[in-house]
Amino acid sequence: KIFHVITLFPEMFDAITRYGITRRAAEEGRFELHTLNPREFVSNKHRSVDDRPYGGGPGMLMMAEPLAHAIVKAKQSQAQAGALKSRVIHLSPQGRQLTYSVVKEFLEQDESLILLASRYEGVDERLICQYVDEEISIGDYVLSGGELAAMVLIDSMVRHLPGVLGDAGSAQQDSFVDGMLDCPHYTRPEVFEGENVPEVLLSGHHAEIKKWRLKQVLGRTWQRRPDLLAQRQLTEQEARLLAEYQQEQAS
Ligand SMILES: O=C(NCc1ccc(CNCc2ncc[nH]2)cc1)c1csc2nc[nH]c(=O)c12
């Protein structure tokens, strides 16, 4: 998996290349992250990457030309690295909202990604029309630029690459991959500020523990994210466990 990110702030991406699971995945070569700065692609007469909007209005826009050159360079690099397909994604408030199914779609398409993280008020529409395949938003709130969104997208994809998560991690991944919330977790000490760990977890009864955790997953998803539950077919056992949880909540 090769990512090229076009950004005015390449150092921001240290946040995923220098820490934790994504750092190790990069070091182990499970993915590559290359940054390109549009400032390196301005033709010296302009010397600028941004300019005022036609038609007036507040703020500045990113000019098409430096971005176009950066995208062409990224495509060349990916082709040289052996990538068969490159897809250009612009992180933008106007984009399709990122969800697990979008992450899965990108992973399954097995292509290298060129991520455009813009700043200012946005990008000249002609660049988007002629060079961008898809726009992606990470939610309905306003950020200062596309870099954090690009890191969210990369992080959420890298975790699913083979060998990145240990067995524990992949098990954890499974619970969310089901499209449901996680169960509560406990570790030492057995009593914390007067509160105990649920007995079943200390019982060593693996079947009971598995059942208890599934019941918590179903109950908490029902309580906090009924929209996720609605999207999911429950098995006979799951429906029974959820009903038990609901009765316990009612009593
Ligand atoms: O580049 C991003 N944001 C920078 C940014 C923020 C605000 C504006 C100006 N919008 C004016 C407006 N909006 C509605 C009507 N008029 C432009 C660009 C970004 C990338 S992905 C993402 N996902 C969630 N949120 C985000 O901000 C982002």
Coordinates of C-alpha atoms and ligand atoms in Angstrom, one line a residue:
K1 CA 0.0 0.0 0.0
I2 CA 1.6 3.3 -1.1
F3 CA 0.2 6.6 0.0
H4 CA 1.3 9.9 -1.4
V5 CA 0.0 12.9 0.5
I6 CA 0.0 16.4 -1.0
T7 CA 0.2 18.8 1.9
L8 CA 1.7 22.2 2.9
F9 CA 2.5 20.7 6.3
P10 CA 4.3 17.4 5.7
E11 CA 5.7 17.3 9.3
M12 CA 2.1 16.8 10.6
F13 CA 2.3 13.2 9.3
D14 CA 4.9 12.4 11.9
A15 CA 1.8 11.8 14.0
I16 CA 1.2 8.5 12.3
T17 CA 4.7 7.6 11.1
R18 CA 6.5 8.1 14.4
Y19 CA 4.1 6.5 16.9
G20 CA 2.5 3.2 17.7
I21 CA 1.1 0.6 15.4
T22 CA 1.3 2.8 12.3
R23 CA 5.0 3.6 13.0
R24 CA 5.8 -0.1 13.3
A25 CA 3.8 -0.9 10.1
A26 CA 5.7 1.8 8.2
E27 CA 9.0 0.5 9.6
E28 CA 8.1 -3.0 8.6
G29 CA 7.2 -1.8 5.1
R30 CA 3.6 -2.8 5.3
F31 CA 2.8 0.6 3.9
E32 CA 4.7 3.6 2.5
L33 CA 3.8 7.2 3.1
H34 CA 5.4 9.9 0.9
T35 CA 4.6 13.6 1.2
L36 CA 4.8 16.2 -1.5
N37 CA 4.6 19.9 -0.8
P38 CA 2.8 22.0 -3.4
R39 CA 5.4 24.8 -2.7
E40 CA 7.9 22.7 -4.6
F41 CA 5.8 22.8 -7.7
V42 CA 5.1 26.5 -8.1
S43 CA 6.5 28.0 -11.3
N44 CA 8.8 30.7 -10.1
K45 CA 6.9 33.6 -11.6
H46 CA 3.9 32.8 -9.3
R47 CA 5.9 31.6 -6.3
S48 CA 2.6 31.2 -4.5
V49 CA 0.2 28.3 -3.9
D50 CA -2.8 30.4 -3.0
D51 CA -4.6 33.3 -4.5
R52 CA -7.8 35.4 -4.0
P53 CA -11.2 34.0 -5.1
Y54 CA -12.7 35.2 -8.4
G55 CA -16.1 36.8 -7.5
G56 CA -14.7 38.0 -4.2
G57 CA -15.4 36.6 -0.8
P58 CA -13.4 35.9 2.3
G59 CA -10.1 33.9 2.4
M60 CA -7.8 32.4 -0.2
L61 CA -8.0 29.4 -2.4
M62 CA -5.3 26.9 -3.5
M63 CA -4.3 27.4 -7.1
A64 CA -4.8 24.5 -9.5
E65 CA -1.4 24.5 -11.2
P66 CA 1.0 23.6 -8.3
L67 CA -1.5 20.9 -7.2
A68 CA -1.8 19.5 -10.7
H69 CA 2.1 19.2 -10.9
A70 CA 2.2 17.6 -7.5
I71 CA -0.5 15.0 -8.5
V72 CA 1.3 14.2 -11.8
K73 CA 4.6 13.7 -9.9
A74 CA 2.8 11.4 -7.3
K75 CA 1.3 9.3 -10.1
Q76 CA 4.7 8.9 -11.7
S77 CA 6.3 7.9 -8.4
Q78 CA 3.5 5.4 -7.8
A79 CA 3.8 3.9 -11.3
Q80 CA 7.6 3.6 -10.8
A81 CA 7.0 1.9 -7.5
G82 CA 5.0 -0.7 -9.4
A83 CA 1.5 0.5 -8.4
L84 CA -1.0 -0.7 -11.0
K85 CA -3.7 1.8 -10.2
S86 CA -3.7 5.2 -8.5
R87 CA -6.8 6.9 -7.1
V88 CA -6.8 10.6 -6.3
I89 CA -8.8 11.5 -3.2
H90 CA -9.4 15.1 -2.0
L91 CA -10.2 15.4 1.7
S92 CA -13.0 17.9 1.8
P93 CA -16.0 19.0 3.8
Q94 CA -18.0 18.4 0.6
G95 CA -16.9 14.8 0.4
R96 CA -18.6 11.5 1.1
Q97 CA -18.5 10.7 4.8
L98 CA -15.8 8.2 5.8
T99 CA -17.3 5.0 7.4
Y100 CA -15.9 1.5 7.9
S101 CA -17.6 0.5 4.6
V102 CA -15.7 3.3 2.7
V103 CA -12.4 2.1 4.3
K104 CA -13.2 -1.5 3.3
E105 CA -14.0 -0.3 -0.3
F106 CA -10.7 1.5 -0.6
L107 CA -8.8 -1.6 0.8
E108 CA -10.6 -4.0 -1.6
Q109 CA -9.9 -1.8 -4.6
D110 CA -6.2 -2.5 -3.9
E111 CA -4.8 0.6 -5.5
S112 CA -2.3 3.2 -4.3
L113 CA -3.8 6.4 -3.0
I114 CA -2.9 10.0 -3.7
L115 CA -4.4 12.1 -0.9
L116 CA -4.8 15.8 -1.4
A117 CA -5.0 17.6 1.9
S118 CA -6.0 21.2 1.2
R119 CA -5.8 24.4 3.3
Y120 CA -7.4 27.8 3.1
E121 CA -11.0 27.9 1.9
G122 CA -10.4 25.1 -0.6
V123 CA -9.2 24.3 -4.1
D124 CA -9.9 25.7 -7.6
E125 CA -12.8 23.6 -8.9
R126 CA -11.1 22.9 -12.2
L127 CA -8.3 21.0 -10.3
I128 CA -11.0 18.9 -8.6
C129 CA -12.9 18.3 -11.9
Q130 CA -9.8 17.3 -13.9
Y131 CA -7.6 15.5 -11.3
V132 CA -9.7 14.3 -8.3
D133 CA -11.5 10.9 -8.4
E134 CA -13.3 11.3 -5.1
E135 CA -13.8 13.6 -2.2
I136 CA -14.0 12.3 1.4
S137 CA -15.1 14.1 4.6
I138 CA -14.5 12.7 8.1
G139 CA -17.6 14.3 9.6
D140 CA -19.8 17.3 9.9
Y141 CA -17.5 19.6 11.8
V142 CA -15.1 22.2 10.5
L143 CA -11.3 21.5 10.6
S144 CA -8.4 23.8 9.7
G145 CA -7.4 21.7 6.7
G146 CA -7.4 18.2 5.3
E147 CA -4.2 16.8 7.0
L148 CA -5.9 15.3 10.1
A149 CA -8.6 13.8 7.8
A150 CA -5.9 12.3 5.7
M151 CA -4.3 10.8 8.8
V152 CA -7.6 9.4 9.9
L153 CA -8.1 7.7 6.6
I154 CA -4.6 6.3 6.5
D155 CA -4.7 5.0 10.1
S156 CA -8.1 3.4 9.6
M157 CA -6.8 1.6 6.5
V158 CA -3.3 0.6 7.8
R159 CA -4.9 -1.3 10.8
H160 CA -6.5 -3.7 8.3
L161 CA -3.4 -4.5 6.4
P162 CA -2.1 -8.0 6.9
G163 CA 0.3 -8.4 9.8
V164 CA -0.3 -5.0 11.3
L165 CA -2.5 -6.1 14.2
G166 CA -1.5 -9.0 16.4
D167 CA -4.1 -11.7 17.2
A168 CA -5.5 -9.5 20.1
G169 CA -5.8 -6.5 17.8
S170 CA -7.5 -8.4 15.1
A171 CA -10.0 -9.9 17.6
Q172 CA -10.7 -6.3 18.7
Q173 CA -11.0 -5.4 15.0
D174 CA -13.6 -8.2 14.6
S175 CA -15.9 -6.8 17.2
F176 CA -16.1 -3.4 15.5
V177 CA -16.0 -5.0 12.0
D178 CA -19.3 -6.5 13.0
G179 CA -20.5 -2.9 13.0
M180 CA -21.2 -2.9 16.7
L181 CA -19.8 -1.1 19.7
D182 CA -17.3 -2.8 22.1
C183 CA -18.0 -4.4 25.4
P184 CA -16.6 -2.9 28.7
H185 CA -13.0 -3.9 29.6
Y186 CA -11.4 -4.5 33.0
T187 CA -7.9 -5.1 34.3
R188 CA -6.1 -5.1 37.7
P189 CA -6.8 -4.2 40.5
E190 CA -9.9 -6.3 41.2
V191 CA -11.3 -3.4 43.3
F192 CA -10.9 0.2 42.1
E193 CA -12.3 2.9 44.4
G194 CA -14.7 0.4 45.9
E195 CA -15.9 -0.9 42.5
N196 CA -15.5 -4.6 41.6
V197 CA -14.8 -6.4 38.3
P198 CA -17.9 -8.3 37.0
E199 CA -17.7 -11.8 38.6
V200 CA -18.1 -13.6 35.4
L201 CA -14.8 -12.2 34.1
L202 CA -13.0 -13.7 37.1
S203 CA -14.7 -17.1 36.8
G204 CA -12.5 -18.6 34.1
H205 CA -15.7 -19.8 32.4
H206 CA -14.8 -19.0 28.8
A207 CA -18.2 -19.8 27.4
E208 CA -19.9 -17.7 30.0
I209 CA -17.4 -14.9 29.5
K210 CA -17.9 -14.9 25.7
K211 CA -21.7 -14.9 26.2
W212 CA -21.5 -12.0 28.7
R213 CA -19.3 -9.9 26.4
L214 CA -21.6 -10.5 23.4
K215 CA -24.6 -9.5 25.6
Q216 CA -22.7 -6.3 26.5
V217 CA -21.9 -5.6 22.9
L218 CA -25.5 -5.9 21.9
G219 CA -26.9 -4.0 24.9
R220 CA -24.5 -1.1 24.6
T221 CA -25.0 -0.9 20.8
W222 CA -28.8 -0.8 21.4
Q223 CA -28.4 1.9 24.1
R224 CA -25.9 4.2 22.4
R225 CA -26.1 3.5 18.6
P226 CA -29.5 1.9 17.7
D227 CA -28.7 3.0 14.1
L228 CA -25.8 0.5 14.0
L229 CA -28.1 -2.2 15.4
A230 CA -30.8 -1.5 12.9
Q231 CA -28.3 -2.4 10.1
R232 CA -27.6 -5.8 11.5
Q233 CA -29.4 -9.1 11.4
L234 CA -29.4 -10.7 14.9
T235 CA -29.0 -14.4 15.3
E236 CA -31.5 -16.2 17.6
Q237 CA -29.0 -16.2 20.4
E238 CA -28.1 -12.5 19.9
A239 CA -31.8 -11.5 20.0
R240 CA -32.3 -13.5 23.2
L241 CA -29.2 -11.9 24.9
L242 CA -30.3 -8.4 23.9
A243 CA -33.8 -9.1 25.3
E244 CA -32.2 -10.2 28.6
Y245 CA -30.1 -7.0 28.7
Q246 CA -33.2 -4.8 28.0
Q247 CA -35.1 -6.5 30.8
E248 CA -32.2 -6.0 33.2
Q249 CA -32.1 -2.3 32.2
A250 CA -35.9 -2.0 32.7
S251 CA -35.9 -3.6 36.2
Ligands
LIG1 O1 -10.1 20.5 4.5 C1 -11.0 20.3 5.3 N1 -11.4 21.4 6.1 C2 -10.9 22.7 5.9 C3 -12.0 23.6 5.5 C4 -12.9 24.0 6.5 C5 -13.9 25.0 6.1 C6 -14.0 25.4 4.8 C7 -14.9 26.5 4.4 N2 -16.3 25.9 4.3 C8 -17.1 27.0 4.1 C9 -18.5 26.5 4.0 N3 -18.9 25.4 4.5 C10 -20.2 25.2 4.2 C11 -20.6 26.4 3.5 N4 -19.5 27.2 3.4 C12 -13.1 24.9 3.8 C13 -12.1 24.0 4.2 C14 -11.6 19.0 5.6 C15 -11.1 18.0 4.8 S1 -11.9 16.5 5.2 C16 -12.9 17.2 6.4 N5 -13.8 16.5 7.1 C17 -14.5 17.2 8.0 N6 -14.3 18.6 8.2 C18 -13.4 19.3 7.5 O2 -13.3 20.5 7.7 C19 -12.6 18.6 6.5

